[in-house]
């Protein structure tokens, strides 16, 4: 019964939607198929110093802010609320709509946070300095891929690049668990994704419409003015 369906990060090979694709992008991926050591080697091979620089900043944060620790799968509601609060503040700072201002988004994320199956789970990862949360991420995991959704950090610790530190720890733990990829989504406009990726996959964005009144209304609202 839908008149229009807007999609993003669509993988190739889905002919029902490909005719509606309006934008072609690259989704940034950390390829962990050979383990974390192989990922590190692939980054060195392309001349990247991001891992070395991030490890230096982690040690610096440990000296100045306290011992750095990490947990891959945190299941308490208070930690999720902290990440949501940080993310809402980040949206406002960036001038973007706050997704967590929508009750259905909050409910969905909370339900996924409590879902833990072998081939599908919500995963909340947290980085701490002296026991205090400094960065977090909530995303979805299959039996082979972790998809990032809501990465965020406490701006008070920005000089240490806690987001990069968090992602490297996530990659190490994911590889140790046997996960093969971390998919961070389209990298356009996101420097940290461009720095961390060692692989990419093509994706598309767009919209498909049914020949209906609702589809026509959607087209009229979104068609470019000439």
Short mmCIF file of C-alpha atoms in Angstrom, two decimals:
data_model
loop_
_atom_site.label_atom_id
_atom_site.label_comp_id
_atom_site.label_asym_id
_atom_site.label_seq_id
_atom_site.Cartn_x
_atom_site.Cartn_y
_atom_site.Cartn_z
CA UNK A 1 0.00 0.00 0.00
CA UNK A 2 2.98 2.35 0.02
CA UNK A 3 2.96 5.10 -2.57
CA UNK A 4 6.72 5.70 -2.33
CA UNK A 5 9.70 4.03 -0.72
CA UNK A 6 12.91 5.97 -0.10
CA UNK A 7 16.02 3.83 0.31
CA UNK A 8 19.66 4.32 1.19
CA UNK A 9 22.83 2.18 1.15
CA UNK A 10 21.18 -0.36 -1.14
CA UNK A 11 23.46 -3.23 -2.14
CA UNK A 12 23.74 -4.14 -5.85
CA UNK A 13 21.66 -6.88 -7.44
CA UNK A 14 18.18 -5.81 -6.32
CA UNK A 15 16.31 -5.07 -9.56
CA UNK A 16 13.10 -4.01 -7.80
CA UNK A 17 14.83 -0.81 -6.66
CA UNK A 18 17.74 -0.20 -9.03
CA UNK A 19 15.64 1.77 -11.51
CA UNK A 20 14.96 4.32 -8.75
CA UNK A 21 18.60 4.85 -7.80
CA UNK A 22 19.57 8.51 -7.99
CA UNK A 23 22.93 8.49 -6.19
CA UNK A 24 25.84 6.03 -6.32
CA UNK A 25 28.14 5.91 -3.29
CA UNK A 26 30.87 3.82 -1.68
CA UNK A 27 30.23 2.23 1.70
CA UNK A 28 33.39 2.19 3.83
CA UNK A 29 34.32 -1.25 5.14
CA UNK A 30 36.91 -2.62 7.52
CA UNK A 31 37.77 -5.99 5.97
CA UNK A 32 38.72 -8.31 8.82
CA UNK A 33 38.58 -11.60 6.93
CA UNK A 34 42.24 -12.32 7.70
CA UNK A 35 42.00 -11.11 11.29
CA UNK A 36 43.01 -7.80 12.85
CA UNK A 37 46.71 -8.30 12.08
CA UNK A 38 45.88 -8.62 8.38
CA UNK A 39 43.81 -5.43 8.59
CA UNK A 40 46.77 -3.62 10.17
CA UNK A 41 49.06 -4.87 7.41
CA UNK A 42 46.64 -3.73 4.70
CA UNK A 43 46.60 -0.26 6.23
CA UNK A 44 50.41 -0.10 6.36
CA UNK A 45 50.56 -1.27 2.75
CA UNK A 46 48.53 1.72 1.61
CA UNK A 47 50.72 4.09 3.62
CA UNK A 48 48.18 4.84 6.36
CA UNK A 49 49.45 5.97 9.76
CA UNK A 50 46.02 6.17 11.39
CA UNK A 51 46.51 3.09 13.57
CA UNK A 52 49.92 4.23 14.85
CA UNK A 53 48.63 7.76 15.53
CA UNK A 54 45.48 6.50 17.24
CA UNK A 55 47.44 4.16 19.50
CA UNK A 56 49.64 7.11 20.49
CA UNK A 57 46.57 9.19 21.39
CA UNK A 58 45.16 6.27 23.39
CA UNK A 59 48.33 6.06 25.47
CA UNK A 60 48.23 9.84 25.94
CA UNK A 61 44.62 9.67 27.13
CA UNK A 62 45.62 6.90 29.52
CA UNK A 63 48.32 9.11 31.04
CA UNK A 64 46.19 12.25 31.29
CA UNK A 65 42.64 10.95 31.88
CA UNK A 66 43.16 7.54 33.47
CA UNK A 67 43.35 3.91 32.41
CA UNK A 68 41.64 3.22 29.07
CA UNK A 69 39.32 0.21 28.96
CA UNK A 70 36.84 -1.12 26.43
CA UNK A 71 33.77 -3.38 26.41
CA UNK A 72 32.37 -4.69 23.14
CA UNK A 73 28.89 -5.75 24.28
CA UNK A 74 27.44 -3.60 27.07
CA UNK A 75 23.86 -4.46 27.99
CA UNK A 76 22.81 -1.99 30.69
CA UNK A 77 20.20 0.63 29.83
CA UNK A 78 22.11 3.49 31.49
CA UNK A 79 24.99 3.17 29.00
CA UNK A 80 22.57 3.19 26.08
CA UNK A 81 20.93 6.33 27.48
CA UNK A 82 24.36 7.99 27.68
CA UNK A 83 25.05 7.26 24.00
CA UNK A 84 21.60 8.51 23.01
CA UNK A 85 22.14 11.73 24.96
CA UNK A 86 25.54 12.35 23.35
CA UNK A 87 24.12 11.63 19.92
CA UNK A 88 21.18 14.02 20.40
CA UNK A 89 23.60 16.78 21.40
CA UNK A 90 25.77 16.00 18.36
CA UNK A 91 22.76 16.24 16.03
CA UNK A 92 21.86 19.63 17.46
CA UNK A 93 25.45 20.89 17.14
CA UNK A 94 25.53 19.81 13.51
CA UNK A 95 22.17 21.45 12.82
CA UNK A 96 20.57 18.12 11.96
CA UNK A 97 17.25 16.66 13.08
CA UNK A 98 17.58 14.71 16.33
CA UNK A 99 16.58 11.14 15.54
CA UNK A 100 16.23 10.35 19.23
CA UNK A 101 13.56 13.02 19.54
CA UNK A 102 11.28 10.53 17.79
CA UNK A 103 9.75 8.04 20.27
CA UNK A 104 9.62 5.23 17.71
CA UNK A 105 13.37 5.51 17.09
CA UNK A 106 14.08 5.30 20.83
CA UNK A 107 11.77 2.31 21.19
CA UNK A 108 13.33 0.53 18.20
CA UNK A 109 16.90 1.03 19.45
CA UNK A 110 15.95 -0.14 22.95
CA UNK A 111 14.29 -3.28 21.57
CA UNK A 112 17.32 -4.04 19.41
CA UNK A 113 19.63 -3.45 22.38
CA UNK A 114 17.83 -6.30 24.14
CA UNK A 115 18.03 -8.63 21.13
CA UNK A 116 20.88 -11.15 21.31
CA UNK A 117 20.76 -14.03 18.83
CA UNK A 118 23.70 -15.85 17.24
CA UNK A 119 23.03 -14.40 13.80
CA UNK A 120 21.44 -11.07 14.77
CA UNK A 121 21.98 -8.72 17.71
CA UNK A 122 22.08 -5.13 18.79
CA UNK A 123 25.59 -4.30 20.04
CA UNK A 124 26.50 -1.42 22.34
CA UNK A 125 30.26 -0.86 22.65
CA UNK A 126 31.78 1.53 25.18
CA UNK A 127 35.20 3.12 25.73
CA UNK A 128 36.19 4.32 29.21
CA UNK A 129 38.94 6.45 30.76
CA UNK A 130 39.40 5.88 34.48
CA UNK A 131 36.05 4.09 34.47
CA UNK A 132 34.20 7.07 32.95
CA UNK A 133 32.48 6.63 29.55
CA UNK A 134 34.22 8.68 26.86
CA UNK A 135 32.88 7.12 23.63
CA UNK A 136 30.20 4.67 22.56
CA UNK A 137 28.60 3.04 19.58
CA UNK A 138 25.34 1.22 18.96
CA UNK A 139 24.93 -0.90 15.85
CA UNK A 140 23.71 -4.22 14.49
CA UNK A 141 25.61 -7.49 14.17
CA UNK A 142 24.97 -10.53 12.02
CA UNK A 143 27.06 -13.69 12.22
CA UNK A 144 29.67 -12.11 9.94
CA UNK A 145 29.22 -8.31 9.83
CA UNK A 146 28.91 -5.42 12.27
CA UNK A 147 27.02 -2.46 10.81
CA UNK A 148 27.67 0.88 12.49
CA UNK A 149 24.68 3.07 13.31
CA UNK A 150 25.31 5.56 16.11
CA UNK A 151 29.01 6.23 16.90
CA UNK A 152 29.59 9.15 19.25
CA UNK A 153 31.99 10.46 21.91
CA UNK A 154 32.13 12.94 24.77
CA UNK A 155 33.40 16.24 23.26
CA UNK A 156 35.40 16.84 26.44
CA UNK A 157 37.85 14.18 25.22
CA UNK A 158 37.93 15.20 21.55
CA UNK A 159 41.69 15.92 21.53
CA UNK A 160 42.38 12.22 22.07
CA UNK A 161 40.26 11.08 19.08
CA UNK A 162 38.19 8.70 21.24
CA UNK A 163 36.00 7.78 18.28
CA UNK A 164 38.97 6.36 16.38
CA UNK A 165 40.19 4.57 19.51
CA UNK A 166 36.74 3.06 19.94
CA UNK A 167 36.58 1.85 16.33
CA UNK A 168 39.98 0.15 16.52
CA UNK A 169 38.97 -1.70 19.68
CA UNK A 170 35.70 -2.69 18.02
CA UNK A 171 37.66 -4.03 15.05
CA UNK A 172 40.01 -6.04 17.26
CA UNK A 173 37.14 -7.61 19.20
CA UNK A 174 35.03 -8.22 16.09
CA UNK A 175 37.93 -10.00 14.40
CA UNK A 176 38.54 -12.11 17.50
CA UNK A 177 34.86 -13.13 17.43
CA UNK A 178 35.14 -14.25 13.83
CA UNK A 179 33.30 -11.32 12.26
CA UNK A 180 34.59 -10.57 8.77
CA UNK A 181 33.49 -6.98 8.15
CA UNK A 182 32.59 -3.72 9.85
CA UNK A 183 30.41 -1.71 7.47
CA UNK A 184 30.48 1.98 8.37
CA UNK A 185 28.18 3.20 5.60
CA UNK A 186 28.85 5.83 2.89
CA UNK A 187 32.13 7.63 3.51
CA UNK A 188 31.45 10.86 1.63
CA UNK A 189 31.95 13.76 4.03
CA UNK A 190 33.26 11.52 6.83
CA UNK A 191 37.02 11.68 7.25
CA UNK A 192 37.23 9.01 9.96
CA UNK A 193 35.56 6.48 7.65
CA UNK A 194 37.96 7.31 4.85
CA UNK A 195 40.90 6.92 7.23
CA UNK A 196 39.83 3.58 8.72
CA UNK A 197 38.53 1.72 5.67
CA UNK A 198 40.59 -0.83 3.77
CA UNK A 199 37.74 -1.87 1.49
CA UNK A 200 34.55 -0.42 0.04
CA UNK A 201 31.37 -1.68 -1.59
CA UNK A 202 29.11 0.21 -4.02
CA UNK A 203 25.69 1.24 -2.74
CA UNK A 204 22.90 3.44 -4.01
CA UNK A 205 20.30 5.87 -2.67
CA UNK A 206 17.01 6.77 -4.28
CA UNK A 207 13.26 6.26 -4.29
CA UNK A 208 10.74 4.01 -6.02
CA UNK A 209 7.11 5.05 -6.48
CA UNK A 210 3.97 3.18 -7.38
CA UNK A 211 1.67 4.67 -10.03
CA UNK A 212 -0.74 5.98 -7.43
CA UNK A 213 -2.05 9.23 -5.98
CA UNK A 214 0.34 8.95 -3.03
CA UNK A 215 3.25 8.32 -5.40
CA UNK A 216 2.34 11.36 -7.46
CA UNK A 217 2.13 13.54 -4.34
CA UNK A 218 5.58 12.33 -3.23
CA UNK A 219 7.01 13.11 -6.67
CA UNK A 220 5.48 16.61 -6.64
CA UNK A 221 7.03 17.37 -3.24
CA UNK A 222 10.50 16.14 -4.16
CA UNK A 223 10.89 16.80 -7.88
CA UNK A 224 13.48 19.54 -8.59
CA UNK A 225 12.09 22.91 -9.60
CA UNK A 226 13.15 23.94 -13.14
#
